[in-house]
mmCIF file of C-alpha atoms in Angstrom:
data_model
loop_
_atom_site.group_PDB
_atom_site.id
_atom_site.type_symbol
_atom_site.label_atom_id
_atom_site.label_comp_id
_atom_site.label_asym_id
_atom_site.label_seq_id
_atom_site.Cartn_x
_atom_site.Cartn_y
_atom_site.Cartn_z
ATOM 1 C CA UNK A 1 -13.867 -11.352 -1.863
ATOM 2 C CA UNK A 2 -13.306 -8.517 -4.333
ATOM 3 C CA UNK A 3 -11.673 -9.070 -7.722
ATOM 4 C CA UNK A 4 -10.928 -6.419 -10.356
ATOM 5 C CA UNK A 5 -10.456 -7.444 -13.959
ATOM 6 C CA UNK A 6 -8.957 -5.397 -17.026
ATOM 7 C CA UNK A 7 -8.872 -6.546 -20.732
ATOM 8 C CA UNK A 8 -7.328 -6.847 -23.002
ATOM 9 C CA UNK A 9 -4.008 -7.335 -21.154
ATOM 10 C CA UNK A 10 -1.882 -5.984 -24.157
ATOM 11 C CA UNK A 11 -2.938 -3.978 -27.163
ATOM 12 C CA UNK A 12 -1.156 -2.747 -30.114
ATOM 13 C CA UNK A 13 -3.031 -0.128 -32.094
ATOM 14 C CA UNK A 14 -2.131 2.003 -35.063
ATOM 15 C CA UNK A 15 -2.245 5.728 -34.579
ATOM 16 C CA UNK A 16 -5.632 7.203 -35.279
ATOM 17 C CA UNK A 17 -7.441 4.029 -34.439
ATOM 18 C CA UNK A 18 -9.957 3.919 -31.671
ATOM 19 C CA UNK A 19 -9.658 2.459 -28.245
ATOM 20 C CA UNK A 20 -11.715 0.735 -25.620
ATOM 21 C CA UNK A 21 -10.292 -0.488 -22.391
ATOM 22 C CA UNK A 22 -12.620 -2.246 -20.066
ATOM 23 C CA UNK A 23 -12.520 -2.621 -16.132
ATOM 24 C CA UNK A 24 -15.030 -4.421 -13.985
ATOM 25 C CA UNK A 25 -15.029 -5.020 -10.251
ATOM 26 C CA UNK A 26 -16.637 -8.127 -8.550
ATOM 27 C CA UNK A 27 -17.795 -8.554 -5.104
ATOM 28 C CA UNK A 28 -18.599 -5.126 -4.062
ATOM 29 C CA UNK A 29 -21.107 -2.485 -4.666
ATOM 30 C CA UNK A 30 -20.897 1.160 -5.537
ATOM 31 C CA UNK A 31 -17.230 1.330 -5.826
ATOM 32 C CA UNK A 32 -15.324 4.294 -6.546
ATOM 33 C CA UNK A 33 -13.334 3.650 -9.856
ATOM 34 C CA UNK A 34 -10.121 5.141 -11.295
ATOM 35 C CA UNK A 35 -8.184 5.086 -14.407
ATOM 36 C CA UNK A 36 -4.321 5.600 -14.174
ATOM 37 C CA UNK A 37 -1.741 5.623 -16.944
ATOM 38 C CA UNK A 38 1.970 4.849 -16.423
ATOM 39 C CA UNK A 39 4.347 5.985 -18.943
ATOM 40 C CA UNK A 40 7.849 4.676 -19.253
ATOM 41 C CA UNK A 41 9.024 7.027 -16.587
ATOM 42 C CA UNK A 42 7.193 4.960 -14.011
ATOM 43 C CA UNK A 43 5.043 7.614 -12.221
ATOM 44 C CA UNK A 44 1.267 7.112 -12.119
ATOM 45 C CA UNK A 45 -0.879 9.776 -13.772
ATOM 46 C CA UNK A 46 -4.500 9.952 -12.760
ATOM 47 C CA UNK A 47 -6.662 10.032 -15.808
ATOM 48 C CA UNK A 48 -10.254 9.815 -14.678
ATOM 49 C CA UNK A 49 -12.128 8.760 -11.396
ATOM 50 C CA UNK A 50 -15.834 8.146 -10.645
ATOM 51 C CA UNK A 51 -17.683 8.123 -7.522
ATOM 52 C CA UNK A 52 -20.964 6.661 -9.302
ATOM 53 C CA UNK A 53 -22.711 6.169 -12.384
ATOM 54 C CA UNK A 54 -22.792 9.373 -14.580
ATOM 55 C CA UNK A 55 -20.240 10.810 -11.998
ATOM 56 C CA UNK A 56 -16.972 10.997 -13.755
ATOM 57 C CA UNK A 57 -14.127 13.612 -13.312
ATOM 58 C CA UNK A 58 -11.273 14.243 -15.667
ATOM 59 C CA UNK A 59 -7.895 15.022 -14.283
ATOM 60 C CA UNK A 60 -6.034 15.354 -17.751
ATOM 61 C CA UNK A 61 -7.415 17.177 -20.735
ATOM 62 C CA UNK A 62 -6.454 15.007 -23.713
ATOM 63 C CA UNK A 63 -8.089 12.790 -26.367
ATOM 64 C CA UNK A 64 -9.244 10.148 -23.820
ATOM 65 C CA UNK A 65 -12.872 9.716 -22.366
ATOM 66 C CA UNK A 66 -14.287 7.567 -19.745
ATOM 67 C CA UNK A 67 -17.507 6.011 -19.194
ATOM 68 C CA UNK A 68 -19.437 3.971 -16.520
ATOM 69 C CA UNK A 69 -22.223 2.190 -18.028
ATOM 70 C CA UNK A 70 -22.683 -0.041 -15.098
ATOM 71 C CA UNK A 71 -21.923 0.442 -11.433
ATOM 72 C CA UNK A 72 -19.050 -1.873 -11.477
ATOM 73 C CA UNK A 73 -17.900 -1.310 -15.114
ATOM 74 C CA UNK A 74 -15.570 1.422 -16.031
ATOM 75 C CA UNK A 75 -14.538 2.095 -19.683
ATOM 76 C CA UNK A 76 -11.719 4.062 -21.041
ATOM 77 C CA UNK A 77 -12.010 5.125 -24.655
ATOM 78 C CA UNK A 78 -10.519 7.252 -27.394
ATOM 79 C CA UNK A 79 -11.768 8.126 -30.898
ATOM 80 C CA UNK A 80 -8.269 8.591 -32.400
ATOM 81 C CA UNK A 81 -5.144 7.394 -30.635
ATOM 82 C CA UNK A 82 -1.822 9.250 -30.579
ATOM 83 C CA UNK A 83 1.548 8.022 -30.222
ATOM 84 C CA UNK A 84 1.614 9.660 -26.852
ATOM 85 C CA UNK A 85 -1.127 7.361 -25.597
ATOM 86 C CA UNK A 86 1.238 4.505 -25.186
ATOM 87 C CA UNK A 87 1.550 3.142 -21.693
ATOM 88 C CA UNK A 88 0.354 1.007 -19.177
ATOM 89 C CA UNK A 89 -3.261 1.733 -18.090
ATOM 90 C CA UNK A 90 -4.210 0.672 -14.591
ATOM 91 C CA UNK A 91 -7.688 0.607 -13.235
ATOM 92 C CA UNK A 92 -8.344 0.661 -9.585
ATOM 93 C CA UNK A 93 -11.128 0.773 -7.051
ATOM 94 C CA UNK A 94 -12.010 1.711 -3.479
ATOM 95 C CA UNK A 95 -15.198 1.745 -1.271
ATOM 96 C CA UNK A 96 -17.978 4.079 -2.031
ATOM 97 C CA UNK A 97 -17.584 7.516 0.123
ATOM 98 C CA UNK A 98 -14.331 6.321 1.571
ATOM 99 C CA UNK A 99 -11.664 8.899 0.740
ATOM 100 C CA UNK A 100 -9.009 7.041 2.717
ATOM 101 C CA UNK A 101 -9.720 3.692 1.686
ATOM 102 C CA UNK A 102 -7.078 1.440 0.056
ATOM 103 C CA UNK A 103 -6.936 1.336 -3.739
ATOM 104 C CA UNK A 104 -6.920 -1.987 -5.300
ATOM 105 C CA UNK A 105 -5.497 -2.257 -8.782
ATOM 106 C CA UNK A 106 -6.240 -4.284 -11.712
ATOM 107 C CA UNK A 107 -3.547 -6.360 -13.689
ATOM 108 C CA UNK A 108 -3.338 -3.412 -16.238
ATOM 109 C CA UNK A 109 -3.365 -3.073 -19.926
ATOM 110 C CA UNK A 110 -0.185 -2.377 -21.810
ATOM 111 C CA UNK A 111 -1.143 -0.281 -24.921
ATOM 112 C CA UNK A 112 1.497 0.258 -27.830
ATOM 113 C CA UNK A 113 0.438 2.728 -30.488
ATOM 114 C CA UNK A 114 2.536 2.456 -33.517
ATOM 115 C CA UNK B 1 -2.019 20.383 -0.794
ATOM 116 C CA UNK B 2 -0.823 16.881 -0.246
ATOM 117 C CA UNK B 3 2.479 15.727 -1.397
ATOM 118 C CA UNK B 4 4.608 12.461 -1.346
ATOM 119 C CA UNK B 5 8.364 12.442 -2.182
ATOM 120 C CA UNK B 6 10.408 9.483 -2.925
ATOM 121 C CA UNK B 7 13.764 10.757 -3.292
ATOM 122 C CA UNK B 8 15.362 7.546 -4.170
ATOM 123 C CA UNK B 9 14.824 6.811 -7.969
ATOM 124 C CA UNK B 10 16.812 3.632 -7.932
ATOM 125 C CA UNK B 11 18.400 1.448 -5.433
ATOM 126 C CA UNK B 12 20.520 -1.326 -6.260
ATOM 127 C CA UNK B 13 21.659 -4.005 -3.685
ATOM 128 C CA UNK B 14 22.981 -7.402 -3.428
ATOM 129 C CA UNK B 15 20.846 -10.303 -2.047
ATOM 130 C CA UNK B 16 20.684 -10.439 1.697
ATOM 131 C CA UNK B 17 21.398 -6.858 2.241
ATOM 132 C CA UNK B 18 18.753 -4.942 4.059
ATOM 133 C CA UNK B 19 17.461 -1.996 2.331
ATOM 134 C CA UNK B 20 15.358 1.109 3.326
ATOM 135 C CA UNK B 21 13.007 3.013 1.016
ATOM 136 C CA UNK B 22 12.371 6.482 1.973
ATOM 137 C CA UNK B 23 8.963 8.323 1.884
ATOM 138 C CA UNK B 24 8.345 11.831 3.061
ATOM 139 C CA UNK B 25 4.783 13.323 2.888
ATOM 140 C CA UNK B 26 3.146 16.919 3.411
ATOM 141 C CA UNK B 27 -0.299 17.371 4.495
ATOM 142 C CA UNK B 28 -2.061 19.927 6.640
ATOM 143 C CA UNK B 29 -4.825 17.329 7.532
ATOM 144 C CA UNK B 30 -4.615 15.953 10.918
ATOM 145 C CA UNK B 31 -6.217 12.728 9.844
ATOM 146 C CA UNK B 32 -4.636 10.974 6.874
ATOM 147 C CA UNK B 33 -3.504 7.449 5.702
ATOM 148 C CA UNK B 34 -0.227 6.491 4.298
ATOM 149 C CA UNK B 35 0.186 3.303 1.935
ATOM 150 C CA UNK B 36 2.901 1.412 0.328
ATOM 151 C CA UNK B 37 2.377 -0.659 -2.991
ATOM 152 C CA UNK B 38 4.873 -2.871 -4.709
ATOM 153 C CA UNK B 39 4.973 -3.027 -8.518
ATOM 154 C CA UNK B 40 6.688 -6.177 -9.732
ATOM 155 C CA UNK B 41 7.809 -6.436 -13.537
ATOM 156 C CA UNK B 42 4.331 -7.892 -14.355
ATOM 157 C CA UNK B 43 2.877 -4.323 -13.731
ATOM 158 C CA UNK B 44 0.151 -4.776 -11.324
ATOM 159 C CA UNK B 45 0.193 -2.803 -8.195
ATOM 160 C CA UNK B 46 -0.024 -4.833 -5.235
ATOM 161 C CA UNK B 47 -1.012 -3.310 -1.872
ATOM 162 C CA UNK B 48 1.271 -3.853 1.072
ATOM 163 C CA UNK B 49 0.263 -1.634 4.005
ATOM 164 C CA UNK B 50 -2.242 1.157 4.994
ATOM 165 C CA UNK B 51 -1.421 3.271 8.287
ATOM 166 C CA UNK B 52 -3.354 5.913 9.795
ATOM 167 C CA UNK B 53 -2.035 9.114 11.102
ATOM 168 C CA UNK B 54 -2.883 8.166 14.795
ATOM 169 C CA UNK B 55 -0.954 4.936 14.795
ATOM 170 C CA UNK B 56 2.711 5.447 14.988
ATOM 171 C CA UNK B 57 3.563 2.083 16.021
ATOM 172 C CA UNK B 58 6.220 0.462 13.658
ATOM 173 C CA UNK B 59 4.777 -2.396 11.584
ATOM 174 C CA UNK B 60 6.531 -5.747 10.956
ATOM 175 C CA UNK B 61 5.413 -8.403 8.460
ATOM 176 C CA UNK B 62 7.932 -10.981 7.712
ATOM 177 C CA UNK B 63 11.017 -9.235 6.217
ATOM 178 C CA UNK B 64 9.135 -6.171 5.792
ATOM 179 C CA UNK B 65 8.808 -3.382 8.415
ATOM 180 C CA UNK B 66 7.600 0.145 8.295
ATOM 181 C CA UNK B 67 8.707 3.013 10.227
ATOM 182 C CA UNK B 68 6.062 5.908 10.728
ATOM 183 C CA UNK B 69 7.513 9.157 12.254
ATOM 184 C CA UNK B 70 5.022 12.049 12.349
ATOM 185 C CA UNK B 71 7.853 14.380 13.609
ATOM 186 C CA UNK B 72 9.599 14.068 10.487
ATOM 187 C CA UNK B 73 6.594 13.353 8.194
ATOM 188 C CA UNK B 74 8.170 10.158 7.044
ATOM 189 C CA UNK B 75 6.926 6.690 6.366
ATOM 190 C CA UNK B 76 9.864 4.397 5.529
ATOM 191 C CA UNK B 77 9.834 1.168 4.262
ATOM 192 C CA UNK B 78 12.646 -1.526 5.247
ATOM 193 C CA UNK B 79 13.338 -4.903 3.597
ATOM 194 C CA UNK B 80 15.426 -7.101 5.652
ATOM 195 C CA UNK B 81 17.729 -9.883 3.938
ATOM 196 C CA UNK B 82 16.366 -8.789 0.646
ATOM 197 C CA UNK B 83 15.816 -11.355 -1.977
ATOM 198 C CA UNK B 84 15.651 -11.314 -5.947
ATOM 199 C CA UNK B 85 11.825 -11.458 -5.834
ATOM 200 C CA UNK B 86 11.918 -8.043 -4.097
ATOM 201 C CA UNK B 87 12.858 -6.369 -7.340
ATOM 202 C CA UNK B 88 10.182 -4.115 -8.137
ATOM 203 C CA UNK B 89 8.930 -0.517 -8.196
ATOM 204 C CA UNK B 90 7.806 0.598 -4.758
ATOM 205 C CA UNK B 91 5.215 3.489 -4.410
ATOM 206 C CA UNK B 92 4.235 5.388 -1.242
ATOM 207 C CA UNK B 93 0.967 7.135 -1.249
ATOM 208 C CA UNK B 94 -1.152 9.453 0.837
ATOM 209 C CA UNK B 95 -4.815 10.080 1.482
ATOM 210 C CA UNK B 96 -6.415 12.888 3.431
ATOM 211 C CA UNK B 97 -9.544 12.241 5.248
ATOM 212 C CA UNK B 98 -11.053 15.720 5.194
ATOM 213 C CA UNK B 99 -11.569 17.759 2.001
ATOM 214 C CA UNK B 100 -13.538 16.804 -1.245
ATOM 215 C CA UNK B 101 -10.870 14.787 -2.959
ATOM 216 C CA UNK B 102 -11.162 10.743 -3.464
ATOM 217 C CA UNK B 103 -7.788 11.098 -4.912
ATOM 218 C CA UNK B 104 -4.673 9.590 -3.208
ATOM 219 C CA UNK B 105 -1.440 11.167 -3.901
ATOM 220 C CA UNK B 106 1.409 8.828 -5.038
ATOM 221 C CA UNK B 107 5.065 9.388 -4.863
ATOM 222 C CA UNK B 108 7.111 8.757 -8.351
ATOM 223 C CA UNK B 109 8.312 5.429 -6.845
ATOM 224 C CA UNK B 110 11.579 3.740 -5.928
ATOM 225 C CA UNK B 111 12.830 1.086 -8.237
ATOM 226 C CA UNK B 112 14.704 -1.681 -6.249
ATOM 227 C CA UNK B 113 16.970 -3.880 -8.044
ATOM 228 C CA UNK B 114 18.264 -6.925 -5.992
ATOM 229 C CA UNK B 115 21.187 -8.735 -7.538
ATOM 230 C CA UNK B 116 21.861 -12.424 -6.767
#
């Protein structure tokens, strides 16, 4: 069976510090991968998605970036965090080339920027 | 362009009441899929159901049931005899089969509070 992991679970960082959140999927190959952010208002905001290594699309222009160093690893980064980066970050995956497949979500990382 | 509307921002019920969460969608595609997710206070989104546009049969799973009506573009979710553990935010989502997007569209969610 497939499993998706995210770490860390919680993170408190000062403004201006760097960020690295990691997401890995087990039990599948060539997944589509997604990063979402959920602010206090509850809606899901898609940040990045990737349909393959070196194929990453950005949905929201801001100080975040994403990388996919391995097929089943997706990393969200920032060089300098802003207060507005606080939120709940969720990683999700679907099967490759399946536009309508079910998205399965990781447990999330709760980020607080002070 | 696809769109999902969950007009109910928050619903508050007392335990054992039945409750229906509304989901209305817009799409020009003839083949699409609809989803419901549950987000308990822990935060993880839990997949509940996936339904394709060609299957209008209602679905029942324990206390959960889903009513899909293409005529009104709705995919409503009913919880029978609600329990405190049902308290969560529920999201409806839509994915279109055609086009170049791998991105589903989510509604803004409905927060369900079940009081003991």
